[in-house]
Structures are given as C-alpha cells and as structure tokens.
PDB file of C-alpha atoms in Angstrom:
ATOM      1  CA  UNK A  16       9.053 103.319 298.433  1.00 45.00           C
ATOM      2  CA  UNK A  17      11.261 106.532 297.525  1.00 44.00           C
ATOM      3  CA  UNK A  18      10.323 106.988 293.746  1.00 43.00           C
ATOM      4  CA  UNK A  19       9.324 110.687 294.938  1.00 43.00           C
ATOM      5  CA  UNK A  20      12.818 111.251 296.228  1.00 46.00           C
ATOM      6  CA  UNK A  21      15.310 109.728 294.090  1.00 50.00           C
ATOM      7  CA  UNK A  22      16.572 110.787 290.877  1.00 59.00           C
ATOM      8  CA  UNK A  23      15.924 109.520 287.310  1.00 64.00           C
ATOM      9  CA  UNK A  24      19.464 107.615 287.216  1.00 60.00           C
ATOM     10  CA  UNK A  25      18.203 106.141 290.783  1.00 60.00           C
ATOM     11  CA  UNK A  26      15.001 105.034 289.361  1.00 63.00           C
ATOM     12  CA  UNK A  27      16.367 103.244 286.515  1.00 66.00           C
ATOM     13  CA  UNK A  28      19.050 101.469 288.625  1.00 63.00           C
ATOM     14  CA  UNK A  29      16.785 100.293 290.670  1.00 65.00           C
ATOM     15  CA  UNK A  30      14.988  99.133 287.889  1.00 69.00           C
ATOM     16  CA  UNK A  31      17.398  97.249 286.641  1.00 70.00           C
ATOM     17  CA  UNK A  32      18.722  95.279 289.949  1.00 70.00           C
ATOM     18  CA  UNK A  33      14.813  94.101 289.643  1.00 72.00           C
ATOM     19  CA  UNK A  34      14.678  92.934 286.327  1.00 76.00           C
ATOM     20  CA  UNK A  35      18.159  90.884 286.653  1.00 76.00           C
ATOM     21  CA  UNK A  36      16.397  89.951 289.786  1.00 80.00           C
ATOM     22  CA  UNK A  37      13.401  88.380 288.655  1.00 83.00           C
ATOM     23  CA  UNK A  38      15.238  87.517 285.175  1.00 81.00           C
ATOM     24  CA  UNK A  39      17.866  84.948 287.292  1.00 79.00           C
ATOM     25  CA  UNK A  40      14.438  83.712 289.985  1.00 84.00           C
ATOM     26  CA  UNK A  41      12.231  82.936 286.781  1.00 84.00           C
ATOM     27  CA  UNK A  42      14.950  81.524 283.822  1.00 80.00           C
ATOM     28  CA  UNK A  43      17.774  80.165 286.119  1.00 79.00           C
ATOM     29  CA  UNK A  44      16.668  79.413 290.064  1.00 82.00           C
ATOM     30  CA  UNK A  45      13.203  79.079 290.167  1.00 89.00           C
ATOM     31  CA  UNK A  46      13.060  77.277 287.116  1.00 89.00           C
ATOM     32  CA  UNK A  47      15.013  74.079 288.574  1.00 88.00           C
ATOM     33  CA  UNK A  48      13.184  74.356 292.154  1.00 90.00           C
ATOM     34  CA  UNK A  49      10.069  73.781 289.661  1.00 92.00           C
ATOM     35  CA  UNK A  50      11.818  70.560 287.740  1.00 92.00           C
ATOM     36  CA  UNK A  51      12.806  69.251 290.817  1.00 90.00           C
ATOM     37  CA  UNK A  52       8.853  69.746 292.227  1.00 92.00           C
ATOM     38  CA  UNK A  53       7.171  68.023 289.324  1.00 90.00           C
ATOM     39  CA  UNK A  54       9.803  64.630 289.504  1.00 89.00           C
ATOM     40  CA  UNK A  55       8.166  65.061 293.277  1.00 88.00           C
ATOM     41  CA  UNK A  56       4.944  64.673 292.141  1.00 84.00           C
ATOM     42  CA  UNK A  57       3.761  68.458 292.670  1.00 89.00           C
ATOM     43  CA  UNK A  58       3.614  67.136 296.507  1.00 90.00           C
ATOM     44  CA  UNK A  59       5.227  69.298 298.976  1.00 93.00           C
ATOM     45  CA  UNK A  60       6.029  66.809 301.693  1.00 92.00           C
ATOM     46  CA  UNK A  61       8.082  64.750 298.705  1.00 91.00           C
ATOM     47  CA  UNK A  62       9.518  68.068 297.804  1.00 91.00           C
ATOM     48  CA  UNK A  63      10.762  68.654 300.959  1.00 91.00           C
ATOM     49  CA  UNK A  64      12.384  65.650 301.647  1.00 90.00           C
ATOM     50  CA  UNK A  65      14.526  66.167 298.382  1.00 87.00           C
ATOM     51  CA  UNK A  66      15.316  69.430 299.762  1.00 85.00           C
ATOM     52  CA  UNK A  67      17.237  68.449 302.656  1.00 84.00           C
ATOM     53  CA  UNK A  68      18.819  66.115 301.183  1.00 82.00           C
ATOM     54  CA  UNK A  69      20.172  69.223 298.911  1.00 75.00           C
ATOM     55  CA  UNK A  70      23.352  71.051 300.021  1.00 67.00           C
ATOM     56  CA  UNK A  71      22.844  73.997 302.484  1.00 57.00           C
ATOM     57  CA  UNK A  72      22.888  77.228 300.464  1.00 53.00           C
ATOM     58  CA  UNK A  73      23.870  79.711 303.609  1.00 50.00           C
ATOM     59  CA  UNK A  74      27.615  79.549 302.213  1.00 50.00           C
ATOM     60  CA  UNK A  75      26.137  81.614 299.019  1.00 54.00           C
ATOM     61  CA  UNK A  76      24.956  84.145 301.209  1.00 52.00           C
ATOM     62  CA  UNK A  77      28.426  86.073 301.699  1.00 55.00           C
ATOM     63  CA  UNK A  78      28.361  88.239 298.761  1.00 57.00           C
ATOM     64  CA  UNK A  79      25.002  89.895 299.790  1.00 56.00           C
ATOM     65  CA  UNK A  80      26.123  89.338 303.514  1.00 57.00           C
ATOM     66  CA  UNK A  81      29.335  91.410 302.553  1.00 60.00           C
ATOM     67  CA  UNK A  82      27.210  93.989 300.952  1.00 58.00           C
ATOM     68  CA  UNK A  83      24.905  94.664 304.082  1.00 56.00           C
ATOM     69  CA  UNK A  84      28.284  95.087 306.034  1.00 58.00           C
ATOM     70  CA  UNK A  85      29.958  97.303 303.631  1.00 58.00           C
ATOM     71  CA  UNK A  86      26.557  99.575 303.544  1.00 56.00           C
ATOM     72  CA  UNK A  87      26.738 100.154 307.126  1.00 53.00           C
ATOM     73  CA  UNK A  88      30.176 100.767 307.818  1.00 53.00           C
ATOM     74  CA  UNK A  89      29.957 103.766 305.440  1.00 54.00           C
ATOM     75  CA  UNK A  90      27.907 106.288 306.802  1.00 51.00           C
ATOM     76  CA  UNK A  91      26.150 109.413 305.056  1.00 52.00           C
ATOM     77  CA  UNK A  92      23.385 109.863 302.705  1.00 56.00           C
ATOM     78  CA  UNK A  93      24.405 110.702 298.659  1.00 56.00           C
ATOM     79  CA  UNK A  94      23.327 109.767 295.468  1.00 56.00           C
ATOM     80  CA  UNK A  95      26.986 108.379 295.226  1.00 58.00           C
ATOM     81  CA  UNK A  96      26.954 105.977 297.748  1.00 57.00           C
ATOM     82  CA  UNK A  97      22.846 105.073 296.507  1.00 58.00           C
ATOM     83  CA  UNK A  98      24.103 104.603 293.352  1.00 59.00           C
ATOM     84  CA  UNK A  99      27.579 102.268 294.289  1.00 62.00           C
ATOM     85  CA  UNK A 100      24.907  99.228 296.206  1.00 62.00           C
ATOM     86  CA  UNK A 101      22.646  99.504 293.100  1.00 59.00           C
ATOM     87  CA  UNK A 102      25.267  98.967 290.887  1.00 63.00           C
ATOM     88  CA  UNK A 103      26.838  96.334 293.297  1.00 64.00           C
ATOM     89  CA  UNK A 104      23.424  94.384 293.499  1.00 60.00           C
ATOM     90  CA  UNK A 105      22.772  94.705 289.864  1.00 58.00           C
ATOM     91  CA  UNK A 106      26.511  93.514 288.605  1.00 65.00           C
ATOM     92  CA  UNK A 107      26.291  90.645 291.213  1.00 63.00           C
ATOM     93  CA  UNK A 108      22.804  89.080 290.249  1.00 58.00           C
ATOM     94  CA  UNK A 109      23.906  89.811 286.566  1.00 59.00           C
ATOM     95  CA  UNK A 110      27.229  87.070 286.840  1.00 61.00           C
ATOM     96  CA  UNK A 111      25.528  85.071 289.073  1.00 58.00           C
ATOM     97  CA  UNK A 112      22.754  84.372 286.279  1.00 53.00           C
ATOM     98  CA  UNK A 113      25.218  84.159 283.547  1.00 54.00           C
ATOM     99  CA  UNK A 114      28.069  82.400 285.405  1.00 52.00           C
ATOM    100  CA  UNK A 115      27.205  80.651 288.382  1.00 51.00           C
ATOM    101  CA  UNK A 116      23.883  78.594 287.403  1.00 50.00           C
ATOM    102  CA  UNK A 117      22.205  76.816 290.459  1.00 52.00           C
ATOM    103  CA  UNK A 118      24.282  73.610 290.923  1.00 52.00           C
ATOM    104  CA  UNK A 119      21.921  70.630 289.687  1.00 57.00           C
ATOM    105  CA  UNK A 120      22.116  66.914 288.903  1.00 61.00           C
ATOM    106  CA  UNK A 121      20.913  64.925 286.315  1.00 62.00           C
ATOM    107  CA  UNK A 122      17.543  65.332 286.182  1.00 64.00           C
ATOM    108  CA  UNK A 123      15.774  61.896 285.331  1.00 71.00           C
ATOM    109  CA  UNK A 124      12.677  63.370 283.060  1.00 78.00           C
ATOM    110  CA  UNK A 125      13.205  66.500 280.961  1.00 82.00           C
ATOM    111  CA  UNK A 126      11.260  69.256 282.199  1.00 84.00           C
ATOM    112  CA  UNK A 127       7.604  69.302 280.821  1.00 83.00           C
ATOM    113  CA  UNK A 128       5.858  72.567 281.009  1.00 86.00           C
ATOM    114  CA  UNK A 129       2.001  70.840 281.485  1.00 86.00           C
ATOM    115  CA  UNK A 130      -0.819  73.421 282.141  1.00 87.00           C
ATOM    116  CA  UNK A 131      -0.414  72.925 285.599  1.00 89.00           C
ATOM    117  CA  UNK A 132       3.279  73.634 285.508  1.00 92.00           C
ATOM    118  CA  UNK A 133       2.034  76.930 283.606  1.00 93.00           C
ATOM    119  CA  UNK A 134      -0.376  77.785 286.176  1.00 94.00           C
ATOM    120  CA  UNK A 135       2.870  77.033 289.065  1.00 94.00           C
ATOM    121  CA  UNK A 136       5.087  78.917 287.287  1.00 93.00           C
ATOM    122  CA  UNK A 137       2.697  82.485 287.026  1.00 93.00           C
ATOM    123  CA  UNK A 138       1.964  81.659 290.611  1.00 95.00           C
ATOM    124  CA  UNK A 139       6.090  81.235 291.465  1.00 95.00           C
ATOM    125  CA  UNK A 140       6.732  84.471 289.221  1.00 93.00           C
ATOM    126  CA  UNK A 141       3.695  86.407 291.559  1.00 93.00           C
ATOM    127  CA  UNK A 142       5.277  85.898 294.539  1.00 94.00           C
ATOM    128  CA  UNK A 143       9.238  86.473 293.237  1.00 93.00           C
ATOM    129  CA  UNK A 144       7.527  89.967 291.674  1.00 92.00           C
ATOM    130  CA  UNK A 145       6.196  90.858 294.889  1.00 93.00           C
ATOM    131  CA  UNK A 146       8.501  89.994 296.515  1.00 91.00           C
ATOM    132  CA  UNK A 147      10.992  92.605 294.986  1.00 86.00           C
ATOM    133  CA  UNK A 148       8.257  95.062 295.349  1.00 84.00           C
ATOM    134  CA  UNK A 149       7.932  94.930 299.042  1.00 88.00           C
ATOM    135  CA  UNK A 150      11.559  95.106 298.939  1.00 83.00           C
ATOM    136  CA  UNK A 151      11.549  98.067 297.500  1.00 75.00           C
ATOM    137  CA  UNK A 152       8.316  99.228 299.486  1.00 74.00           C
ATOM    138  CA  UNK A 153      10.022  98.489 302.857  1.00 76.00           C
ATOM    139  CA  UNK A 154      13.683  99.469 302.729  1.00 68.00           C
ATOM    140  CA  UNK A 155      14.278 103.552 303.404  1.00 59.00           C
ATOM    141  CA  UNK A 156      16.094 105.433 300.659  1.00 56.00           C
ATOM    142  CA  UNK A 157      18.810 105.746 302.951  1.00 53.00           C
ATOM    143  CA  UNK A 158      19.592 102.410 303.331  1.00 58.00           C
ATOM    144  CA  UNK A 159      20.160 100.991 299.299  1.00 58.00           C
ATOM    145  CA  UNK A 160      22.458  98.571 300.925  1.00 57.00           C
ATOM    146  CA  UNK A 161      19.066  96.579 302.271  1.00 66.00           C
ATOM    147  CA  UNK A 162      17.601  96.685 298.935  1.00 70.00           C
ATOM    148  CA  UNK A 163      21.173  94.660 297.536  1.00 67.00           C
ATOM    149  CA  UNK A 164      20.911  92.401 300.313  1.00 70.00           C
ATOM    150  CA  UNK A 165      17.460  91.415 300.407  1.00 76.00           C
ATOM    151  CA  UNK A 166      17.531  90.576 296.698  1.00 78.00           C
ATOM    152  CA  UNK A 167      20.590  88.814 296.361  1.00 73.00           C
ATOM    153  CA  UNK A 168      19.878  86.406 299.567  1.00 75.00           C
ATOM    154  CA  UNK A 169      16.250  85.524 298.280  1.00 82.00           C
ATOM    155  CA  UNK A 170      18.314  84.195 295.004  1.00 79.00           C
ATOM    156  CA  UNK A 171      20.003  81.785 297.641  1.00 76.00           C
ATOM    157  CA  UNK A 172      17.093  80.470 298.699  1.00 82.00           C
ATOM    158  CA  UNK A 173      14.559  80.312 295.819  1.00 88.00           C
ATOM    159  CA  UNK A 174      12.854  77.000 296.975  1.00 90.00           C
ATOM    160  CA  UNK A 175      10.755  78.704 299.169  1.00 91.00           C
ATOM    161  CA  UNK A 176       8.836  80.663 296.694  1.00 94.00           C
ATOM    162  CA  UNK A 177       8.536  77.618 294.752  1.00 94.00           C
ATOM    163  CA  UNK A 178       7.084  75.539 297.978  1.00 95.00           C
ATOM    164  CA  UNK A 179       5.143  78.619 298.879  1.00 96.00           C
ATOM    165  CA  UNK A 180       3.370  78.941 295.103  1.00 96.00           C
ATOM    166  CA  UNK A 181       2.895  75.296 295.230  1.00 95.00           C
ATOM    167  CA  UNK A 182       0.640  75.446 298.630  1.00 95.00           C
ATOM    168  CA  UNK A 183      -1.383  78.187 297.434  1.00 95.00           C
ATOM    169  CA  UNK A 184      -2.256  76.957 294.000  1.00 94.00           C
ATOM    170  CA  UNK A 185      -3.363  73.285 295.898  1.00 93.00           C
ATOM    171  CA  UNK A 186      -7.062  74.213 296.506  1.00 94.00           C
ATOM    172  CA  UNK A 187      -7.035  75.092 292.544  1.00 93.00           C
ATOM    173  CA  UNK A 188      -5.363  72.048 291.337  1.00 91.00           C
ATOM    174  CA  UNK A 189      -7.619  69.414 293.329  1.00 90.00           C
ATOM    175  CA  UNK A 190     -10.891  71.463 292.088  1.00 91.00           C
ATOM    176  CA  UNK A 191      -9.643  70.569 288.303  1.00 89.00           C
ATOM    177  CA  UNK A 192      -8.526  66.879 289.300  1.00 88.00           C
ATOM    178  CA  UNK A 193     -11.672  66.493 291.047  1.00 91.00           C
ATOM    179  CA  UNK A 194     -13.417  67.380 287.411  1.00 91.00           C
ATOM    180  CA  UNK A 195     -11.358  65.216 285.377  1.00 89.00           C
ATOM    181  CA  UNK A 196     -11.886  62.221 288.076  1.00 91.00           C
ATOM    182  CA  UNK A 197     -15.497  62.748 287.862  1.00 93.00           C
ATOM    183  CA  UNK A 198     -14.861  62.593 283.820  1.00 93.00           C
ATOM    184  CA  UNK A 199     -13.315  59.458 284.145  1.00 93.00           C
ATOM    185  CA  UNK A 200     -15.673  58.122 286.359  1.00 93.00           C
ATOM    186  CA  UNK A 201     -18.604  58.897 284.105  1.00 94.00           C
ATOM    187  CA  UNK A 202     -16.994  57.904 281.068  1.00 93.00           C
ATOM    188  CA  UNK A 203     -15.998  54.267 282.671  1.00 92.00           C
ATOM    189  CA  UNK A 204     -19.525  53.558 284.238  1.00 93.00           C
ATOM    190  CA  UNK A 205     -21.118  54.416 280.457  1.00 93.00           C
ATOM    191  CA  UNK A 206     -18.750  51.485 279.306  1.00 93.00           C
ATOM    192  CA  UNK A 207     -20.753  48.570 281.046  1.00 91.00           C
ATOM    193  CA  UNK A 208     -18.452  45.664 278.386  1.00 92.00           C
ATOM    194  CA  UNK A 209     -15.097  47.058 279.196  1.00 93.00           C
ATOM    195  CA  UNK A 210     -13.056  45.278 280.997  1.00 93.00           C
ATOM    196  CA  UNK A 211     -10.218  46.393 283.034  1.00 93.00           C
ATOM    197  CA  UNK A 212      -7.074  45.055 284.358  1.00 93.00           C
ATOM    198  CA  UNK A 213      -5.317  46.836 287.087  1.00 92.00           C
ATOM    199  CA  UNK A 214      -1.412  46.428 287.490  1.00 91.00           C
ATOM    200  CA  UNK A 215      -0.060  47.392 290.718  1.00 90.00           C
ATOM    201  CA  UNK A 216       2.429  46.484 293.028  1.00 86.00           C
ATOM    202  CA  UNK A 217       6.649  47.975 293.950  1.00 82.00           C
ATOM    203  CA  UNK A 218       8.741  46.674 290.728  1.00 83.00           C
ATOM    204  CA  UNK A 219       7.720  46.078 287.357  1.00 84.00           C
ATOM    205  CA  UNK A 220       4.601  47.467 286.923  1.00 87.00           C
ATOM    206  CA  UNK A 221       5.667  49.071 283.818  1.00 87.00           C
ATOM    207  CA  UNK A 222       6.533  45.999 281.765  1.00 89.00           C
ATOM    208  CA  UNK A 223       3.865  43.657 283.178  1.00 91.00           C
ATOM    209  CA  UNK A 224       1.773  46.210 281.704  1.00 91.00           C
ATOM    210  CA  UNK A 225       3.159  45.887 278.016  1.00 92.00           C
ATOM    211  CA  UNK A 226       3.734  42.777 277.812  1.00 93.00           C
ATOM    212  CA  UNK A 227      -0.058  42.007 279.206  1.00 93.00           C
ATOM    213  CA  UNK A 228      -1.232  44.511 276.630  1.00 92.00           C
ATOM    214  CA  UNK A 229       0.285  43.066 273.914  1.00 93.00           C
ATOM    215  CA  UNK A 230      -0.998  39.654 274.505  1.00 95.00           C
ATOM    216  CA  UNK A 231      -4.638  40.798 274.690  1.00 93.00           C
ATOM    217  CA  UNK A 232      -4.157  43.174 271.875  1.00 92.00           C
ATOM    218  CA  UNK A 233      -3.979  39.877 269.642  1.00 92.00           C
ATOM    219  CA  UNK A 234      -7.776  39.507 270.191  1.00 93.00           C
ATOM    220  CA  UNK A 235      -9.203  42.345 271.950  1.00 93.00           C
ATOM    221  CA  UNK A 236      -9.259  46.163 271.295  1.00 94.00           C
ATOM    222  CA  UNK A 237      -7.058  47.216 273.818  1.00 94.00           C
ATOM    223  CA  UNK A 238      -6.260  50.574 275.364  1.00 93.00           C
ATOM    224  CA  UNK A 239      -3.103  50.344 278.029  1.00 92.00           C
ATOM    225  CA  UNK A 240      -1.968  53.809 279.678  1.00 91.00           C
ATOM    226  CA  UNK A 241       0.625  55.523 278.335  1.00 89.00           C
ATOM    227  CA  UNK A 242       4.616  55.458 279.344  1.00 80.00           C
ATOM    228  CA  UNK A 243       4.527  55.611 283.224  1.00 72.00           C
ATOM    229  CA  UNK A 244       0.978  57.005 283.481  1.00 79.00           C
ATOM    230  CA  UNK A 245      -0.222  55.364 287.242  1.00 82.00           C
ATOM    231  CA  UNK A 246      -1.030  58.207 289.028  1.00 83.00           C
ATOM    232  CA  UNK A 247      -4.984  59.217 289.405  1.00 85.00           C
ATOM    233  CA  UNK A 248      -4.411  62.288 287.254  1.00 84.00           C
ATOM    234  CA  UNK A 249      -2.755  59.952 284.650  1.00 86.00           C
ATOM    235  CA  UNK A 250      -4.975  57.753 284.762  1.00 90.00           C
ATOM    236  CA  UNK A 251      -8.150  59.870 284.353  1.00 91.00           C
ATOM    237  CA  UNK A 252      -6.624  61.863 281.457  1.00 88.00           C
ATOM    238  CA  UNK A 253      -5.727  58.481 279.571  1.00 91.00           C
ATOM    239  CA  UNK A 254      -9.502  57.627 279.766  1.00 92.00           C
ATOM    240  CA  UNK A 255     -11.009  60.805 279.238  1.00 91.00           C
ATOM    241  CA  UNK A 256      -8.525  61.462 275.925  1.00 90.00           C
ATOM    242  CA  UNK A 257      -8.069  58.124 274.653  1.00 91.00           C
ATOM    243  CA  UNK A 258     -10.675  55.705 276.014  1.00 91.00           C
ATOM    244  CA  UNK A 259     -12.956  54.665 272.565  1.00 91.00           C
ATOM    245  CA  UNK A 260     -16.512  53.264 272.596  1.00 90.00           C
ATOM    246  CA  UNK A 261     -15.119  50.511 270.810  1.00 92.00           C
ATOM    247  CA  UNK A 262     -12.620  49.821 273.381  1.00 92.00           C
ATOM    248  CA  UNK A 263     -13.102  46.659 274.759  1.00 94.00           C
ATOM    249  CA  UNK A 264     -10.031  46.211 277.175  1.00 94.00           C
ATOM    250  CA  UNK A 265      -8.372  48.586 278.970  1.00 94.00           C
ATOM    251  CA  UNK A 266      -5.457  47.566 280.984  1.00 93.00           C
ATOM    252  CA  UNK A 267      -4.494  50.094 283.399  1.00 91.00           C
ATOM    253  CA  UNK A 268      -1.068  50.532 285.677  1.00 91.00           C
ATOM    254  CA  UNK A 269      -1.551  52.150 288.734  1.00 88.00           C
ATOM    255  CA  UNK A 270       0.979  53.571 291.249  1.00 81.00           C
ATOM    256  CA  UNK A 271       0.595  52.010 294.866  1.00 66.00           C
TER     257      UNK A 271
END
C-alpha cells in the first residue's frame, strides 16, 4: 500500500488493527463459523441453510458504518487524523474480541479439531490474512477511514470466509476420502468370512446397533462402529483402524 509514505508510528498502528484483526477472525468469529460447519457435515448447502436461519448481522455494522462517515466528513490529509481511524479500528476490534463474543447457542458436539478441521482452519486463516492485506493494498493513505471500515465489517460477516475456505479445500478433501474408501474397500474384499450387518433407516439407528452388537458379541468376534460413526468417512476409518483379521462380524450403522 503506503508503507513508503507513512511514518514508523503509522506502520505499527496499522500493524496492530491487523493483528487484533485476524486475532478476533481466527480465536473468536471464525472459530464458531467452523463449529457450526463440522455439526453440518463439512457440506456447504447444510451450512447454508443453518445460516439463514441465523440472525442478520447488518445491525453490527454501525460502528464501522459510523467510522466510514466520520472519515469523510473530516476533510484534510495529517498524520493526526491517520492516526485517530487506526486507533479507532484497533480499540473497536480489541472490545469487540474481548467483550462482545459472536452470539452462539449450545452447540450439540464439542468442537473437534480432526485433520481436516486443521487443514479448514489454515485455509479459513489464508483467506482472513489476505484479506487484510488487500485491504491494506487497496485503500489510499489518504483515506485510513476505509482501512477501519473494511476490517471491522468483514468481522460482521465472518461466515463467508469460512464457506469460501470450505469450497476451495473440497477437491482436496474428496482426493483423501477417495483413498481411505479405496482402503476400506480393499481391506473388506480381503475378508471373504466377515460378515456384515448394515443398520440404516430415520430413528434409532444408534441403539439397534448396540444392542445387535452385543447380542452377537456373545458368540462372534464382533467389531460395531464407533459412537455415531454412519457417514462413508466414518465408516471407512472404523475399518481401516479397527477392522482385525480375526474379526468375524462387523456390524455397521450407516446414515441414510
């Protein structure tokens, strides 16, 4: 952007609006958007039906809205009036991260930071970084007022680089299921004597499945997925990590 043209004090208030920045998008914002995507299933179209059921977020948007207006209703150029929207912006995103926390329900699974969440979450932190950068890249020295406003209205709506990350980590994600499917696959068809029982259907599915393991358990060595593993990727991961040549039933629930 400016770096050239601004002063030391400049630089490092500008600085620091992008560290509280990122700091509130990655540990406070983001972070929930990302709880709320995994109890979706990582699926974007389930995502974004939970999203409009959400309250609308525009009536956050008057404190950076406010900003913007103040900025241009005071004209001139000085390291002053530079200095007065960086320190706005920075004091701003600072209580909002340590005051105001997104407002969230009861989630009803903790959070569970998988690989893939790991691999979501650097994506999700790319995009908020550069984000801020083009921010900065974009916005004329003149005009720190658009820096303060751009910033604090992307923390209003931090979904979107959540949906965004999600969409462009997909191709990655179904190239490693497709490897662990083919892992399962391999691993059941080297098992000609197991036998498997499928449990599906819209209610229950969960204790049909124990109490149908337990009975066969008596007599057979049983395997029976884990908690409320019935997904594919569940699935697949339960054989490939659990499934035992001397396995002899393995009694599987599977979401419909």
């Amino acid at each position: 952007m400016f770096l050239g043209q601004s002063t030391i004090w400049q630089i490092l208030a500008s600085a620091l609006v992008g560290l509280a920045f990122v700091a509130y998008m990655l540990v406070r914002a983001c972070r929930y958007q990302l709880h709320m995507l995994q109890l979706n299933t990582y699926r974007n179209t389930e995502y974004w039906v939970w999203l409009t059921r959400q309250p609308h977020p525009v009536r956050a948007l008057w404190v950076p809205l406010l900003l913007l207006v103040a900025g241009l209703l005071w004209p001139g150029e000085s390291p002053i009036r530079t200095g007065v929207f960086y320190g706005v912006a920075l004091a701003v995103l600072v209580v909002r991260m340590a005051f105001f926390p997104p407002a969230r329900k009861p989630a009803k699974k903790p959070f569970v930071l998988t690989k893939r969440m790991r691999r979501l979450y650097g994506a999700t932190a790319g995009l908020v970084i550069l984000y801020a950068f083009l921010v900065w890249g974009l916005c004329p020295a003149s005009r720190p007022e658009h820096v303060g406003w751009l910033l604090l209205a992307a923390t209003c709506f931090p979904w979107i680089f959540v949906y965004l990350a999600n969409g462009l980590m997909k191709p990655v994600e179904n190239r490693i299921n497709a490897g662990f499917f083919r892992m399962a696959q391999a691993k059941l068809r080297s098992m000609p004597h197991l036998t498997t029982v499928g449990i599906t259907g819209s209610y229950g599915k969960t204790s049909v499945k124990v109490i149908v393991g337990a009975i066969l358990s008596e007599q057979f060595e049983t395997l029976v997925t884990p908690h409320s593993y019935n997904t594919p990727m569940g699935v697949s991961l339960t054989i490939n990590n659990q499934l035992q040549a001397t396995t002899e039933v393995f009694v599987c629930e599977m979401g419909a």
